[in-house]
Coordinates of C-alpha atoms in Angstrom, one line a residue:
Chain A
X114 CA 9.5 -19.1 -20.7
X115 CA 11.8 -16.0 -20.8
X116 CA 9.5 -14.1 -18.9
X117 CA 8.8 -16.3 -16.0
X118 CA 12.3 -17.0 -15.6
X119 CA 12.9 -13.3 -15.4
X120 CA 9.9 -12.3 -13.4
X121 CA 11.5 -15.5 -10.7
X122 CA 14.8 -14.2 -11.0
X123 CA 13.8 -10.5 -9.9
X124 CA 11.8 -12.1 -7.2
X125 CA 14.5 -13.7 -5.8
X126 CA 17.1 -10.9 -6.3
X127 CA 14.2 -8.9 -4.1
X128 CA 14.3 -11.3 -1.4
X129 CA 17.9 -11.5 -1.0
X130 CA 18.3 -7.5 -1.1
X131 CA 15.9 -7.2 1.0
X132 CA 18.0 -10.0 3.9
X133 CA 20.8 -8.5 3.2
X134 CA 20.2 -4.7 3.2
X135 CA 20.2 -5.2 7.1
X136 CA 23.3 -6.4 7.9
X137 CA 25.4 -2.9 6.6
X138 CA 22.6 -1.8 9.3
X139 CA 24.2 -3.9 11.8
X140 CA 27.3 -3.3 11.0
X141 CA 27.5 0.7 11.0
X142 CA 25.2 1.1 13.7
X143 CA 27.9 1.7 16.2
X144 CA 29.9 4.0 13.9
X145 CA 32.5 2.0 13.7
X146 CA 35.6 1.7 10.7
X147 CA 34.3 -0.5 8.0
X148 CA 37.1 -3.3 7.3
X149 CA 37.5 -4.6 4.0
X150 CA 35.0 -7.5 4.4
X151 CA 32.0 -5.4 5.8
X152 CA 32.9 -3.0 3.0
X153 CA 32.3 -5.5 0.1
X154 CA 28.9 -6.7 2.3
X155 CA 27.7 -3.2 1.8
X156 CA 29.0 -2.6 -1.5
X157 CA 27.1 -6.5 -2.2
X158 CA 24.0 -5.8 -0.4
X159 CA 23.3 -2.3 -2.6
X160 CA 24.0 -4.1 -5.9
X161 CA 21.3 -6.6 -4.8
X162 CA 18.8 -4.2 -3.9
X163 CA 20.0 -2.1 -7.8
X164 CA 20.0 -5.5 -9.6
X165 CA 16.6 -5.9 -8.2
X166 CA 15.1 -2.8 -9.1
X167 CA 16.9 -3.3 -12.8
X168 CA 15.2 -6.9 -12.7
X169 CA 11.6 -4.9 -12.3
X170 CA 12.8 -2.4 -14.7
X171 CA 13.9 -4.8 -17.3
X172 CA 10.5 -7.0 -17.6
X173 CA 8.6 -4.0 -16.5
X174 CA 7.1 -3.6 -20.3
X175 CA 6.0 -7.2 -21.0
X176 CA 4.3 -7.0 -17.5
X177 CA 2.5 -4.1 -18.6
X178 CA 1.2 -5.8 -21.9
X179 CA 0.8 -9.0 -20.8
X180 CA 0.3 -9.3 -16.5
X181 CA -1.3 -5.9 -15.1
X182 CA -4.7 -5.9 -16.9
X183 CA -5.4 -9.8 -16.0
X184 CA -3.9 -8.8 -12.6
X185 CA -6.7 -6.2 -11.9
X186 CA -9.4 -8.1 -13.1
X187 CA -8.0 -11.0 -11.0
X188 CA -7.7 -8.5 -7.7
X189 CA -8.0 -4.9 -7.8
X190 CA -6.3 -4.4 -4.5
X191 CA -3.4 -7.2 -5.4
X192 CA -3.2 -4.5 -8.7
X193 CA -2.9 -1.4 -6.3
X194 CA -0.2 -3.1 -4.2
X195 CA 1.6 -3.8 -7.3
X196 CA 1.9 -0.3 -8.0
X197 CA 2.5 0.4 -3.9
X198 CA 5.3 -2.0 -4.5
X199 CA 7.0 0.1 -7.3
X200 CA 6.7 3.2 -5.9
X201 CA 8.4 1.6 -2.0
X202 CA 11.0 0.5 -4.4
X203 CA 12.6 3.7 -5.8
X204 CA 13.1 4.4 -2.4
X205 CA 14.8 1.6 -1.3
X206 CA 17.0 1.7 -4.1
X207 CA 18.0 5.8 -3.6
X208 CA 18.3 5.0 0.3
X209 CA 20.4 2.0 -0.9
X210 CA 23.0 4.0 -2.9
X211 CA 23.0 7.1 -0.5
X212 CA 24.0 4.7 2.4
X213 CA 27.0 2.9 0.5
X214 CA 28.3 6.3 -0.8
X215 CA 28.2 7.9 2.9
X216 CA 29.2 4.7 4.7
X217 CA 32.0 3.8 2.0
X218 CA 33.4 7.3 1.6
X219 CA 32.7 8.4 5.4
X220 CA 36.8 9.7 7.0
X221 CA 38.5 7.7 10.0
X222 CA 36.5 10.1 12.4
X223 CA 32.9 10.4 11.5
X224 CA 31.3 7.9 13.2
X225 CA 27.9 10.3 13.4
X226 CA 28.0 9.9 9.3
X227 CA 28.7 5.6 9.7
X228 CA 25.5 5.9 12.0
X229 CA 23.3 8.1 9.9
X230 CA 24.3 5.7 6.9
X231 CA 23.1 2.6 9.2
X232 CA 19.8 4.5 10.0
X233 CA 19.3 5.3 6.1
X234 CA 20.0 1.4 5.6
X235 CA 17.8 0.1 8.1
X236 CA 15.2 2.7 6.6
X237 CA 15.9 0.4 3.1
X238 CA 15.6 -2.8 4.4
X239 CA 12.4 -2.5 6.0
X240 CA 11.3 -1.2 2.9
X241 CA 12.6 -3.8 1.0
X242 CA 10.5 -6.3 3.5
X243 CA 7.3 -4.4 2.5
X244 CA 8.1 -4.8 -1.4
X245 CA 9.3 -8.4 -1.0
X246 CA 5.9 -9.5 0.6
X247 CA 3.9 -7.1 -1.7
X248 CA 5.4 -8.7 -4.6
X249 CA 5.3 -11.8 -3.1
X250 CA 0.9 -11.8 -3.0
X251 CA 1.0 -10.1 -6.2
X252 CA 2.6 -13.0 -7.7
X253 CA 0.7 -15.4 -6.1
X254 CA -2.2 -13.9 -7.8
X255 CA -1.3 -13.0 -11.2
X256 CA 2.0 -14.0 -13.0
X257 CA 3.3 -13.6 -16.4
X258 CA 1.1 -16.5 -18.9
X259 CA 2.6 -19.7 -19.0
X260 CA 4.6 -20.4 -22.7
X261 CA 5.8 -16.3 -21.7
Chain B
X32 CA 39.9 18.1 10.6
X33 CA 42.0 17.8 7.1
X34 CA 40.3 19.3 4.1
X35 CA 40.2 16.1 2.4
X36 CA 38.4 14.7 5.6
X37 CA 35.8 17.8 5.5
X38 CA 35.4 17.4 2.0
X39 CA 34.9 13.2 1.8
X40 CA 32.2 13.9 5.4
X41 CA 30.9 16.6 3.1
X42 CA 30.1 13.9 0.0
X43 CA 29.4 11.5 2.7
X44 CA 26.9 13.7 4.0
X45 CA 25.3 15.1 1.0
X46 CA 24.4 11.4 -0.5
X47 CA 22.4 10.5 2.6
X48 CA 20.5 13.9 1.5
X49 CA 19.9 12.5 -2.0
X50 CA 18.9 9.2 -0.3
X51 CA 16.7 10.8 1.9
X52 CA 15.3 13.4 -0.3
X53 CA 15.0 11.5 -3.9
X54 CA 11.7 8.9 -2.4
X55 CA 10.0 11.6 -0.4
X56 CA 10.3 13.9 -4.1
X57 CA 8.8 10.7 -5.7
X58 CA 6.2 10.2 -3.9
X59 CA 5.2 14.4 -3.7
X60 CA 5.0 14.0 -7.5
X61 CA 2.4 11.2 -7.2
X62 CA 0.7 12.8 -4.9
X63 CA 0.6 15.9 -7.1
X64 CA -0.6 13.3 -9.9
X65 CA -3.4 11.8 -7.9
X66 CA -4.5 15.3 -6.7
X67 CA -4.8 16.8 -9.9
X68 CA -6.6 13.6 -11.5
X69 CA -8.2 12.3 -8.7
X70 CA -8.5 8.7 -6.8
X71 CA -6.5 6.2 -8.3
X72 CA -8.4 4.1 -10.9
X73 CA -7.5 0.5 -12.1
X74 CA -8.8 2.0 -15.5
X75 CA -6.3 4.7 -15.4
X76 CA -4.0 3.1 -14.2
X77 CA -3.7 -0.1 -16.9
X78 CA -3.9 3.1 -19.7
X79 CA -1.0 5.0 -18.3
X80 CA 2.0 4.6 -20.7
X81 CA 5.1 3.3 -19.4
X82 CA 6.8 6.2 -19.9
X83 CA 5.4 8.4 -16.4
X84 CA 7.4 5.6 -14.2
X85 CA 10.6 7.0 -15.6
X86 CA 9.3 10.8 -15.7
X87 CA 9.2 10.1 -11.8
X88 CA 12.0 8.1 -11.6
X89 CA 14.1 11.0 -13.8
X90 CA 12.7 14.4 -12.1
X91 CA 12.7 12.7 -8.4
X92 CA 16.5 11.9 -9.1
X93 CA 17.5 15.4 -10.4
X94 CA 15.8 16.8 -7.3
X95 CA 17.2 14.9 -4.9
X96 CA 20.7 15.2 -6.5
X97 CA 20.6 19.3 -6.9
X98 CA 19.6 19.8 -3.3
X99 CA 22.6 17.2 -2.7
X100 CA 24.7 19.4 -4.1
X101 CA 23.2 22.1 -2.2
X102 CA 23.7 19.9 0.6
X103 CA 27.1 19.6 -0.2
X104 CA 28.1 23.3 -0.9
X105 CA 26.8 24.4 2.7
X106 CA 28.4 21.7 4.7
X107 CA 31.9 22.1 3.0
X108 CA 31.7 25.8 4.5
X109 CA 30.5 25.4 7.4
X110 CA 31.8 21.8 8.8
X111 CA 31.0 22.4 12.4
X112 CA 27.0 21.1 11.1
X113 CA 28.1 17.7 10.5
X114 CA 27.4 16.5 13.5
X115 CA 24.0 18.0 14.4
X116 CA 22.7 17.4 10.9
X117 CA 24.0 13.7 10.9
X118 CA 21.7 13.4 14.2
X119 CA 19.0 14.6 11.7
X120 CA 19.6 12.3 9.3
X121 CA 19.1 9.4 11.4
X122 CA 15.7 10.8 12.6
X123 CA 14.1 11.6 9.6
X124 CA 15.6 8.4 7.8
X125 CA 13.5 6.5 10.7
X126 CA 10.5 8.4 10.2
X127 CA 10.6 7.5 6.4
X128 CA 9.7 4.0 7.4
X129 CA 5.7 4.7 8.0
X130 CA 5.7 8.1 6.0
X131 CA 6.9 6.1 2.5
X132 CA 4.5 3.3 3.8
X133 CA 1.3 4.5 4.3
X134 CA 2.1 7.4 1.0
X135 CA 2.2 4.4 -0.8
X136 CA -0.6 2.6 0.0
X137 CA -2.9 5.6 0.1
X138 CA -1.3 6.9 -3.2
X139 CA -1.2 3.8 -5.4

């Protein structure tokens, strides 16, 4: 039961990092100063995206045993996009944390930096997109065993 | 422009490196792997221990984070790049959207 509450959790964390990665992009794409509300929606939206990933990371093990050999036998493709999906996912998370650093630490006058930071998170959030539906159809084929 | 303003554009700068740099190191390191054992294979693939996720995961990061500080060390001497590399940045970070993509799908 553990396991499927986990596995939903993580898939839901996914989602919402995934919404939510593109509104730092909205907000820095003109350069402008962060106040103190858009800079806890980008320090928010690159937790989700971390506490996703950590989710994955987390029940990544049990999956392993228990999900990945039934999941191939069930769909080799939906098995190759689950391995697509982890591999999209180190990046979002890196592009993630390399935005809020730049966009959080960025001086008064580099607005160049705000809008390479907005780029980087745009770059994440479509990314994230991918994952979410990727995990998404992998799910839909092969979950963790019920009783898990 | 204050030190402390050249050095904080500096660190602002040199994570967007890392966050640029650390997926396209990832995903050179499974290419590497696919090249030197071939296609991907669901056989392989269900055999591999869990462990070569977070070999990736670990070399990829300490890649991306020493040319970072690479990053870091040129544009703290020579401020003035800043703006042309920022314009960079935003390029290649926009070109990572189908490059990641499609390594990932043809690279599973």
């Amino acid at each position: 039961m553990w396991l499927r509450i986990f596995e939903s959790l993580h898939g839901h964390l996914g989602v919402l990092a995934a919404a939510s990665l593109f509104h730092p992009a909205v907000l820095l794409r003109k350069g402008q100063q962060l106040s103190r509300g858009s800079k806890l929606a980008v320090i928010l939206a690159t937790l989700f995206a971390v506490s996703a990933f950590g989710g994955g990371v987390f029940i990544y093990e049990d999956y392993r045993q228990l999900v990945k050999r039934n999941l191939f036998r069930a769909s080799t493709q939906a098995g190759f996009f689950f391995e697509t999906k982890e591999h999209l996912a180190y990046g979002v998370v890196a592009l993630a944390l390399g935005a809020a650093v730049c966009a959080l630490l960025a001086p008064k006058e580099a607005r160049h930096l705000r809008k390479a930071s907005a780029a980087a998170y745009f770059t994440a959030a479509v990314l994230a997109t991918g994952v979410c539906l990727l995990g998404t159809y992998v799910a839909a084929i092969q979950g963790f065993p019920e009783g898990k | 422009m204050k030190t402390s303003d050249v050095k904080r554009s500096a660190v602002a700068a040199a994570a967007i490196v890392f966050g640029l740099v650390a997926p396209v190191t990832y995903h050179s390191i499974r290419i590497y792997e696919r090249l030197r054992n071939g296609p991907a294979d669901a056989a392989m693939i269900i055999s591999e221990a869990r462990t070569t996720f977070y070999w990736r995961f670990g070399i990829a990061t300490w890649w991306a984070g020493l040319i970072a500080v690479v990053a870091y060390r040129v544009l703290l001497n020579r401020p003035e790049r800043l703006v042309s590399r920022s314009t960079a940045m935003i390029y290649s970070s926009i070109a990572l959207v189908p490059l990641l993509s499609w390594l990932a799908y043809r690279y599973p």
